[in-house]
């Protein structure tokens, strides 16, 4: 059974009298342990697709199965639980809580998941060590470089041991050197068994993954 199976997904947006077709019958699957890149020009639907995979948006039509679970049929509370337990999300803009230090940012999803405080603290320290930031536990985002902030965001995304990490342009706000470091971290995590689906416009980065899905005008073209 594929980890992710998507069948004929469509997503329409109504703007006044006009309807915009963001996704037009998208079908594909992702196997456990794969590192898949989704590429295409801006507006092709790749981020819309990632948001549906992450349970942050719902498709207009079609089916989405995760480990055989019909995500399309989940009610809002069950969908929120699915996001917290099964999905890790990394964004281009980090979205760290500015008032919290690195350790508390990493621990945040575990709190929503009901993990006890002592265990959250211990795991946050372990994860920050894994991404090379053990000595930055007490640093706030404003005290970290862009690359360090993204590594904190990745540690946060995997804190609940998700089934898949969804990365939306994870190097988009980084310089070349920091982008290389973040990509090396993602490849290492994938080598340890983490399934990753990454949206990127950077074909050089996409070429470092197991498989490339190219989108155009809301459809998969290769």
PDB file of C-alpha atoms in Angstrom:
ATOM      1  CA  UNK A   1       0.000   0.000   0.000  1.00  0.00           C
ATOM      2  CA  UNK A   2       1.313   3.436  -0.944  1.00  0.00           C
ATOM      3  CA  UNK A   3       1.800   5.908   1.916  1.00  0.00           C
ATOM      4  CA  UNK A   4       0.006   8.612  -0.089  1.00  0.00           C
ATOM      5  CA  UNK A   5      -2.481   7.967  -2.870  1.00  0.00           C
ATOM      6  CA  UNK A   6      -4.164  10.816  -4.714  1.00  0.00           C
ATOM      7  CA  UNK A   7      -6.897  10.188  -7.270  1.00  0.00           C
ATOM      8  CA  UNK A   8      -8.272  12.793  -9.693  1.00  0.00           C
ATOM      9  CA  UNK A   9      -7.931  15.761  -7.341  1.00  0.00           C
ATOM     10  CA  UNK A  10      -9.492  19.024  -8.432  1.00  0.00           C
ATOM     11  CA  UNK A  11      -9.471  22.334  -6.601  1.00  0.00           C
ATOM     12  CA  UNK A  12     -11.565  25.294  -7.737  1.00  0.00           C
ATOM     13  CA  UNK A  13     -11.624  28.822  -6.361  1.00  0.00           C
ATOM     14  CA  UNK A  14     -14.495  31.218  -7.032  1.00  0.00           C
ATOM     15  CA  UNK A  15     -13.519  34.865  -7.438  1.00  0.00           C
ATOM     16  CA  UNK A  16     -16.638  36.873  -8.162  1.00  0.00           C
ATOM     17  CA  UNK A  17     -18.188  35.421 -11.298  1.00  0.00           C
ATOM     18  CA  UNK A  18     -14.968  33.686 -12.319  1.00  0.00           C
ATOM     19  CA  UNK A  19     -13.842  30.199 -11.344  1.00  0.00           C
ATOM     20  CA  UNK A  20     -10.132  29.416 -11.127  1.00  0.00           C
ATOM     21  CA  UNK A  21      -9.103  25.781 -11.546  1.00  0.00           C
ATOM     22  CA  UNK A  22      -6.019  25.379  -9.327  1.00  0.00           C
ATOM     23  CA  UNK A  23      -5.894  21.592  -9.720  1.00  0.00           C
ATOM     24  CA  UNK A  24      -7.273  19.663 -12.691  1.00  0.00           C
ATOM     25  CA  UNK A  25      -7.502  15.915 -12.098  1.00  0.00           C
ATOM     26  CA  UNK A  26      -4.205  15.239 -10.301  1.00  0.00           C
ATOM     27  CA  UNK A  27      -3.351  11.584  -9.581  1.00  0.00           C
ATOM     28  CA  UNK A  28      -0.134  10.113  -8.146  1.00  0.00           C
ATOM     29  CA  UNK A  29       1.202   8.128  -5.223  1.00  0.00           C
ATOM     30  CA  UNK A  30       4.154   8.306  -2.843  1.00  0.00           C
ATOM     31  CA  UNK A  31       5.743   5.228  -1.330  1.00  0.00           C
ATOM     32  CA  UNK A  32       6.991   5.111   2.257  1.00  0.00           C
ATOM     33  CA  UNK A  33      10.598   6.312   2.451  1.00  0.00           C
ATOM     34  CA  UNK A  34      10.559   8.232  -0.856  1.00  0.00           C
ATOM     35  CA  UNK A  35      11.891  11.753  -1.352  1.00  0.00           C
ATOM     36  CA  UNK A  36       9.686  13.353  -4.010  1.00  0.00           C
ATOM     37  CA  UNK A  37      10.058  16.831  -5.506  1.00  0.00           C
ATOM     38  CA  UNK A  38       7.131  18.710  -7.079  1.00  0.00           C
ATOM     39  CA  UNK A  39       8.207  21.463  -9.462  1.00  0.00           C
ATOM     40  CA  UNK A  40       6.606  23.927 -11.826  1.00  0.00           C
ATOM     41  CA  UNK A  41       6.187  27.629 -12.447  1.00  0.00           C
ATOM     42  CA  UNK A  42       4.473  29.899  -9.945  1.00  0.00           C
ATOM     43  CA  UNK A  43       0.700  29.368 -10.039  1.00  0.00           C
ATOM     44  CA  UNK A  44       0.887  25.814 -11.419  1.00  0.00           C
ATOM     45  CA  UNK A  45      -0.881  24.376  -8.351  1.00  0.00           C
ATOM     46  CA  UNK A  46       2.021  22.772  -6.506  1.00  0.00           C
ATOM     47  CA  UNK A  47       1.512  24.620  -3.189  1.00  0.00           C
ATOM     48  CA  UNK A  48      -2.254  24.057  -3.401  1.00  0.00           C
ATOM     49  CA  UNK A  49      -1.562  20.348  -3.763  1.00  0.00           C
ATOM     50  CA  UNK A  50       0.818  20.369  -0.790  1.00  0.00           C
ATOM     51  CA  UNK A  51      -1.780  22.124   1.372  1.00  0.00           C
ATOM     52  CA  UNK A  52      -4.315  19.417   0.569  1.00  0.00           C
ATOM     53  CA  UNK A  53      -1.791  16.681   1.380  1.00  0.00           C
ATOM     54  CA  UNK A  54      -1.169  18.416   4.706  1.00  0.00           C
ATOM     55  CA  UNK A  55      -4.848  18.644   5.590  1.00  0.00           C
ATOM     56  CA  UNK A  56      -4.700  22.445   5.517  1.00  0.00           C
ATOM     57  CA  UNK A  57      -7.122  22.669   2.614  1.00  0.00           C
ATOM     58  CA  UNK A  58      -9.734  20.401   1.057  1.00  0.00           C
ATOM     59  CA  UNK A  59     -10.076  19.437  -2.564  1.00  0.00           C
ATOM     60  CA  UNK A  60     -13.197  20.216  -4.599  1.00  0.00           C
ATOM     61  CA  UNK A  61     -13.374  16.677  -5.982  1.00  0.00           C
ATOM     62  CA  UNK A  62     -11.285  13.519  -5.952  1.00  0.00           C
ATOM     63  CA  UNK A  63      -9.820  11.275  -3.255  1.00  0.00           C
ATOM     64  CA  UNK A  64      -6.837  11.471  -0.943  1.00  0.00           C
ATOM     65  CA  UNK A  65      -5.718   8.420   1.033  1.00  0.00           C
ATOM     66  CA  UNK A  66      -2.946   8.368   3.640  1.00  0.00           C
ATOM     67  CA  UNK A  67      -1.892   4.903   4.800  1.00  0.00           C
ATOM     68  CA  UNK A  68      -5.262   3.746   3.480  1.00  0.00           C
ATOM     69  CA  UNK A  69      -7.173   6.367   5.493  1.00  0.00           C
ATOM     70  CA  UNK A  70      -9.654   8.408   3.461  1.00  0.00           C
ATOM     71  CA  UNK A  71      -8.520  11.890   4.520  1.00  0.00           C
ATOM     72  CA  UNK A  72     -11.228  13.434   2.329  1.00  0.00           C
ATOM     73  CA  UNK A  73     -13.913  12.137   4.682  1.00  0.00           C
ATOM     74  CA  UNK A  74     -12.438  13.409   7.956  1.00  0.00           C
ATOM     75  CA  UNK A  75     -14.404  15.949   9.972  1.00  0.00           C
ATOM     76  CA  UNK A  76     -12.592  19.069  11.166  1.00  0.00           C
ATOM     77  CA  UNK A  77     -11.551  17.704  14.596  1.00  0.00           C
ATOM     78  CA  UNK A  78     -10.282  14.436  13.121  1.00  0.00           C
ATOM     79  CA  UNK A  79      -8.493  16.357  10.373  1.00  0.00           C
ATOM     80  CA  UNK A  80      -6.700  18.511  12.965  1.00  0.00           C
ATOM     81  CA  UNK A  81      -5.606  15.337  14.792  1.00  0.00           C
ATOM     82  CA  UNK A  82      -4.382  13.877  11.482  1.00  0.00           C
ATOM     83  CA  UNK A  83      -2.297  17.009  10.812  1.00  0.00           C
ATOM     84  CA  UNK A  84      -0.743  16.943  14.277  1.00  0.00           C
ATOM     85  CA  UNK A  85       0.118  13.234  14.324  1.00  0.00           C
ATOM     86  CA  UNK A  86       0.852  12.372  10.700  1.00  0.00           C
ATOM     87  CA  UNK A  87       2.102  15.543   8.970  1.00  0.00           C
ATOM     88  CA  UNK A  88       5.222  17.631   9.441  1.00  0.00           C
ATOM     89  CA  UNK A  89       5.156  20.924   7.539  1.00  0.00           C
ATOM     90  CA  UNK A  90       8.118  23.157   6.687  1.00  0.00           C
ATOM     91  CA  UNK A  91       7.467  26.540   5.077  1.00  0.00           C
ATOM     92  CA  UNK A  92       9.606  28.981   3.126  1.00  0.00           C
ATOM     93  CA  UNK A  93       9.112  31.646   5.805  1.00  0.00           C
ATOM     94  CA  UNK A  94       9.837  29.446   8.882  1.00  0.00           C
ATOM     95  CA  UNK A  95       6.824  30.689  10.931  1.00  0.00           C
ATOM     96  CA  UNK A  96       8.577  30.347  14.264  1.00  0.00           C
ATOM     97  CA  UNK A  97       7.000  31.926  17.339  1.00  0.00           C
ATOM     98  CA  UNK A  98       9.136  35.018  17.897  1.00  0.00           C
ATOM     99  CA  UNK A  99       8.569  35.183  21.654  1.00  0.00           C
ATOM    100  CA  UNK A 100       9.675  31.565  22.174  1.00  0.00           C
ATOM    101  CA  UNK A 101      13.212  30.205  22.217  1.00  0.00           C
ATOM    102  CA  UNK A 102      14.271  27.422  19.850  1.00  0.00           C
ATOM    103  CA  UNK A 103      13.519  24.606  22.306  1.00  0.00           C
ATOM    104  CA  UNK A 104       9.990  25.828  23.000  1.00  0.00           C
ATOM    105  CA  UNK A 105       9.328  26.269  19.269  1.00  0.00           C
ATOM    106  CA  UNK A 106      10.350  22.662  18.646  1.00  0.00           C
ATOM    107  CA  UNK A 107       8.247  21.440  21.570  1.00  0.00           C
ATOM    108  CA  UNK A 108       5.091  23.278  20.503  1.00  0.00           C
ATOM    109  CA  UNK A 109       3.474  20.527  18.359  1.00  0.00           C
ATOM    110  CA  UNK A 110       4.177  17.973  21.087  1.00  0.00           C
ATOM    111  CA  UNK A 111       2.175  20.095  23.507  1.00  0.00           C
ATOM    112  CA  UNK A 112      -0.808  20.015  21.152  1.00  0.00           C
ATOM    113  CA  UNK A 113      -0.292  16.247  20.932  1.00  0.00           C
ATOM    114  CA  UNK A 114      -0.553  15.788  24.701  1.00  0.00           C
ATOM    115  CA  UNK A 115       3.120  14.954  25.358  1.00  0.00           C
ATOM    116  CA  UNK A 116       4.196  15.687  28.941  1.00  0.00           C
ATOM    117  CA  UNK A 117       6.419  18.696  29.630  1.00  0.00           C
ATOM    118  CA  UNK A 118       9.505  16.757  30.713  1.00  0.00           C
ATOM    119  CA  UNK A 119       9.341  14.537  27.645  1.00  0.00           C
ATOM    120  CA  UNK A 120       8.820  17.577  25.380  1.00  0.00           C
ATOM    121  CA  UNK A 121      11.906  19.261  26.829  1.00  0.00           C
ATOM    122  CA  UNK A 122      14.038  16.146  26.418  1.00  0.00           C
ATOM    123  CA  UNK A 123      12.930  15.457  22.845  1.00  0.00           C
ATOM    124  CA  UNK A 124      13.323  19.113  21.809  1.00  0.00           C
ATOM    125  CA  UNK A 125      16.934  19.015  23.004  1.00  0.00           C
ATOM    126  CA  UNK A 126      17.533  15.749  21.113  1.00  0.00           C
ATOM    127  CA  UNK A 127      16.049  17.156  17.910  1.00  0.00           C
ATOM    128  CA  UNK A 128      18.015  20.391  18.106  1.00  0.00           C
ATOM    129  CA  UNK A 129      21.160  18.298  18.540  1.00  0.00           C
ATOM    130  CA  UNK A 130      20.162  16.283  15.472  1.00  0.00           C
ATOM    131  CA  UNK A 131      19.933  19.430  13.345  1.00  0.00           C
ATOM    132  CA  UNK A 132      23.197  20.810  14.749  1.00  0.00           C
ATOM    133  CA  UNK A 133      21.709  23.435  17.073  1.00  0.00           C
ATOM    134  CA  UNK A 134      22.014  21.925  20.550  1.00  0.00           C
ATOM    135  CA  UNK A 135      23.784  25.064  21.798  1.00  0.00           C
ATOM    136  CA  UNK A 136      20.977  27.303  20.469  1.00  0.00           C
ATOM    137  CA  UNK A 137      18.160  25.934  22.646  1.00  0.00           C
ATOM    138  CA  UNK A 138      17.666  29.228  24.484  1.00  0.00           C
ATOM    139  CA  UNK A 139      18.052  31.436  21.419  1.00  0.00           C
ATOM    140  CA  UNK A 140      15.009  33.222  20.026  1.00  0.00           C
ATOM    141  CA  UNK A 141      14.398  33.348  16.260  1.00  0.00           C
ATOM    142  CA  UNK A 142      15.691  36.930  16.043  1.00  0.00           C
ATOM    143  CA  UNK A 143      19.046  35.687  17.350  1.00  0.00           C
ATOM    144  CA  UNK A 144      19.353  32.983  14.683  1.00  0.00           C
ATOM    145  CA  UNK A 145      20.400  33.136  11.040  1.00  0.00           C
ATOM    146  CA  UNK A 146      17.921  32.194   8.328  1.00  0.00           C
ATOM    147  CA  UNK A 147      19.508  28.773   7.934  1.00  0.00           C
ATOM    148  CA  UNK A 148      19.373  28.170  11.683  1.00  0.00           C
ATOM    149  CA  UNK A 149      15.721  29.224  11.805  1.00  0.00           C
ATOM    150  CA  UNK A 150      14.884  26.765   9.042  1.00  0.00           C
ATOM    151  CA  UNK A 151      16.691  23.959  10.874  1.00  0.00           C
ATOM    152  CA  UNK A 152      14.659  24.777  13.998  1.00  0.00           C
ATOM    153  CA  UNK A 153      11.525  24.671  11.837  1.00  0.00           C
ATOM    154  CA  UNK A 154      12.517  21.244  10.500  1.00  0.00           C
ATOM    155  CA  UNK A 155      13.143  19.968  14.052  1.00  0.00           C
ATOM    156  CA  UNK A 156       9.701  21.262  15.026  1.00  0.00           C
ATOM    157  CA  UNK A 157       8.113  19.595  11.997  1.00  0.00           C
ATOM    158  CA  UNK A 158       9.445  16.157  12.935  1.00  0.00           C
ATOM    159  CA  UNK A 159       8.869  16.450  16.692  1.00  0.00           C
ATOM    160  CA  UNK A 160       5.789  14.202  16.635  1.00  0.00           C
ATOM    161  CA  UNK A 161       7.509  11.636  14.360  1.00  0.00           C
ATOM    162  CA  UNK A 162       5.169  12.312  11.412  1.00  0.00           C
ATOM    163  CA  UNK A 163       4.486   9.885   8.595  1.00  0.00           C
ATOM    164  CA  UNK A 164       5.582  12.457   6.024  1.00  0.00           C
ATOM    165  CA  UNK A 165       7.399  15.777   5.932  1.00  0.00           C
ATOM    166  CA  UNK A 166       5.892  18.302   3.516  1.00  0.00           C
ATOM    167  CA  UNK A 167       8.340  21.059   2.596  1.00  0.00           C
ATOM    168  CA  UNK A 168       7.123  24.117   0.672  1.00  0.00           C
ATOM    169  CA  UNK A 169      10.146  25.892  -0.897  1.00  0.00           C
ATOM    170  CA  UNK A 170      12.262  25.124   2.207  1.00  0.00           C
ATOM    171  CA  UNK A 171      15.342  26.906   0.812  1.00  0.00           C
ATOM    172  CA  UNK A 172      13.459  29.770  -0.874  1.00  0.00           C
ATOM    173  CA  UNK A 173      14.458  32.423   1.692  1.00  0.00           C
ATOM    174  CA  UNK A 174      18.021  31.186   2.194  1.00  0.00           C
ATOM    175  CA  UNK A 175      21.328  32.041   0.579  1.00  0.00           C
ATOM    176  CA  UNK A 176      23.116  29.346  -1.414  1.00  0.00           C
ATOM    177  CA  UNK A 177      25.285  28.040   1.423  1.00  0.00           C
ATOM    178  CA  UNK A 178      22.424  27.769   3.922  1.00  0.00           C
ATOM    179  CA  UNK A 179      20.251  26.229   1.234  1.00  0.00           C
ATOM    180  CA  UNK A 180      22.843  23.504   0.716  1.00  0.00           C
ATOM    181  CA  UNK A 181      22.953  22.799   4.479  1.00  0.00           C
ATOM    182  CA  UNK A 182      19.169  22.533   4.727  1.00  0.00           C
ATOM    183  CA  UNK A 183      19.028  20.221   1.710  1.00  0.00           C
ATOM    184  CA  UNK A 184      21.761  18.038   3.206  1.00  0.00           C
ATOM    185  CA  UNK A 185      19.708  17.809   6.407  1.00  0.00           C
ATOM    186  CA  UNK A 186      16.595  16.800   4.480  1.00  0.00           C
ATOM    187  CA  UNK A 187      18.519  14.134   2.579  1.00  0.00           C
ATOM    188  CA  UNK A 188      19.937  12.783   5.835  1.00  0.00           C
ATOM    189  CA  UNK A 189      16.479  12.587   7.417  1.00  0.00           C
ATOM    190  CA  UNK A 190      15.211  10.815   4.313  1.00  0.00           C
ATOM    191  CA  UNK A 191      18.126   8.394   4.577  1.00  0.00           C
ATOM    192  CA  UNK A 192      16.940   7.618   8.111  1.00  0.00           C
ATOM    193  CA  UNK A 193      13.547   6.611   6.705  1.00  0.00           C
ATOM    194  CA  UNK A 194      11.510   9.842   6.693  1.00  0.00           C
ATOM    195  CA  UNK A 195       9.219  10.266   3.683  1.00  0.00           C
ATOM    196  CA  UNK A 196       9.507  13.769   2.205  1.00  0.00           C
ATOM    197  CA  UNK A 197       7.444  15.607  -0.394  1.00  0.00           C
ATOM    198  CA  UNK A 198       9.081  18.913  -1.337  1.00  0.00           C
ATOM    199  CA  UNK A 199       7.767  21.731  -3.500  1.00  0.00           C
ATOM    200  CA  UNK A 200      10.575  23.669  -5.176  1.00  0.00           C
ATOM    201  CA  UNK A 201      11.207  25.737  -8.280  1.00  0.00           C
ATOM    202  CA  UNK A 202      14.925  24.901  -8.026  1.00  0.00           C
ATOM    203  CA  UNK A 203      15.642  22.100 -10.485  1.00  0.00           C
ATOM    204  CA  UNK A 204      19.107  21.578  -8.989  1.00  0.00           C
ATOM    205  CA  UNK A 205      17.526  20.725  -5.636  1.00  0.00           C
ATOM    206  CA  UNK A 206      14.790  18.672  -7.270  1.00  0.00           C
ATOM    207  CA  UNK A 207      17.460  16.619  -9.008  1.00  0.00           C
ATOM    208  CA  UNK A 208      18.761  15.469  -5.623  1.00  0.00           C
ATOM    209  CA  UNK A 209      15.509  13.664  -4.777  1.00  0.00           C
ATOM    210  CA  UNK A 210      14.295  10.173  -5.705  1.00  0.00           C
ATOM    211  CA  UNK A 211      11.594  11.334  -8.086  1.00  0.00           C
ATOM    212  CA  UNK A 212      10.470  14.497  -9.813  1.00  0.00           C
ATOM    213  CA  UNK A 213       6.830  15.428 -10.464  1.00  0.00           C
ATOM    214  CA  UNK A 214       6.420  18.381 -12.804  1.00  0.00           C
ATOM    215  CA  UNK A 215       3.203  20.410 -12.793  1.00  0.00           C
ATOM    216  CA  UNK A 216       1.765  22.863 -15.284  1.00  0.00           C
ATOM    217  CA  UNK A 217      -1.608  24.639 -15.186  1.00  0.00           C
ATOM    218  CA  UNK A 218      -2.906  22.481 -12.363  1.00  0.00           C
ATOM    219  CA  UNK A 219      -1.942  19.160 -13.926  1.00  0.00           C
ATOM    220  CA  UNK A 220       0.931  16.704 -13.682  1.00  0.00           C
ATOM    221  CA  UNK A 221       2.757  16.741 -17.007  1.00  0.00           C
ATOM    222  CA  UNK A 222       5.657  14.408 -16.181  1.00  0.00           C
TER     223      UNK A 222
END
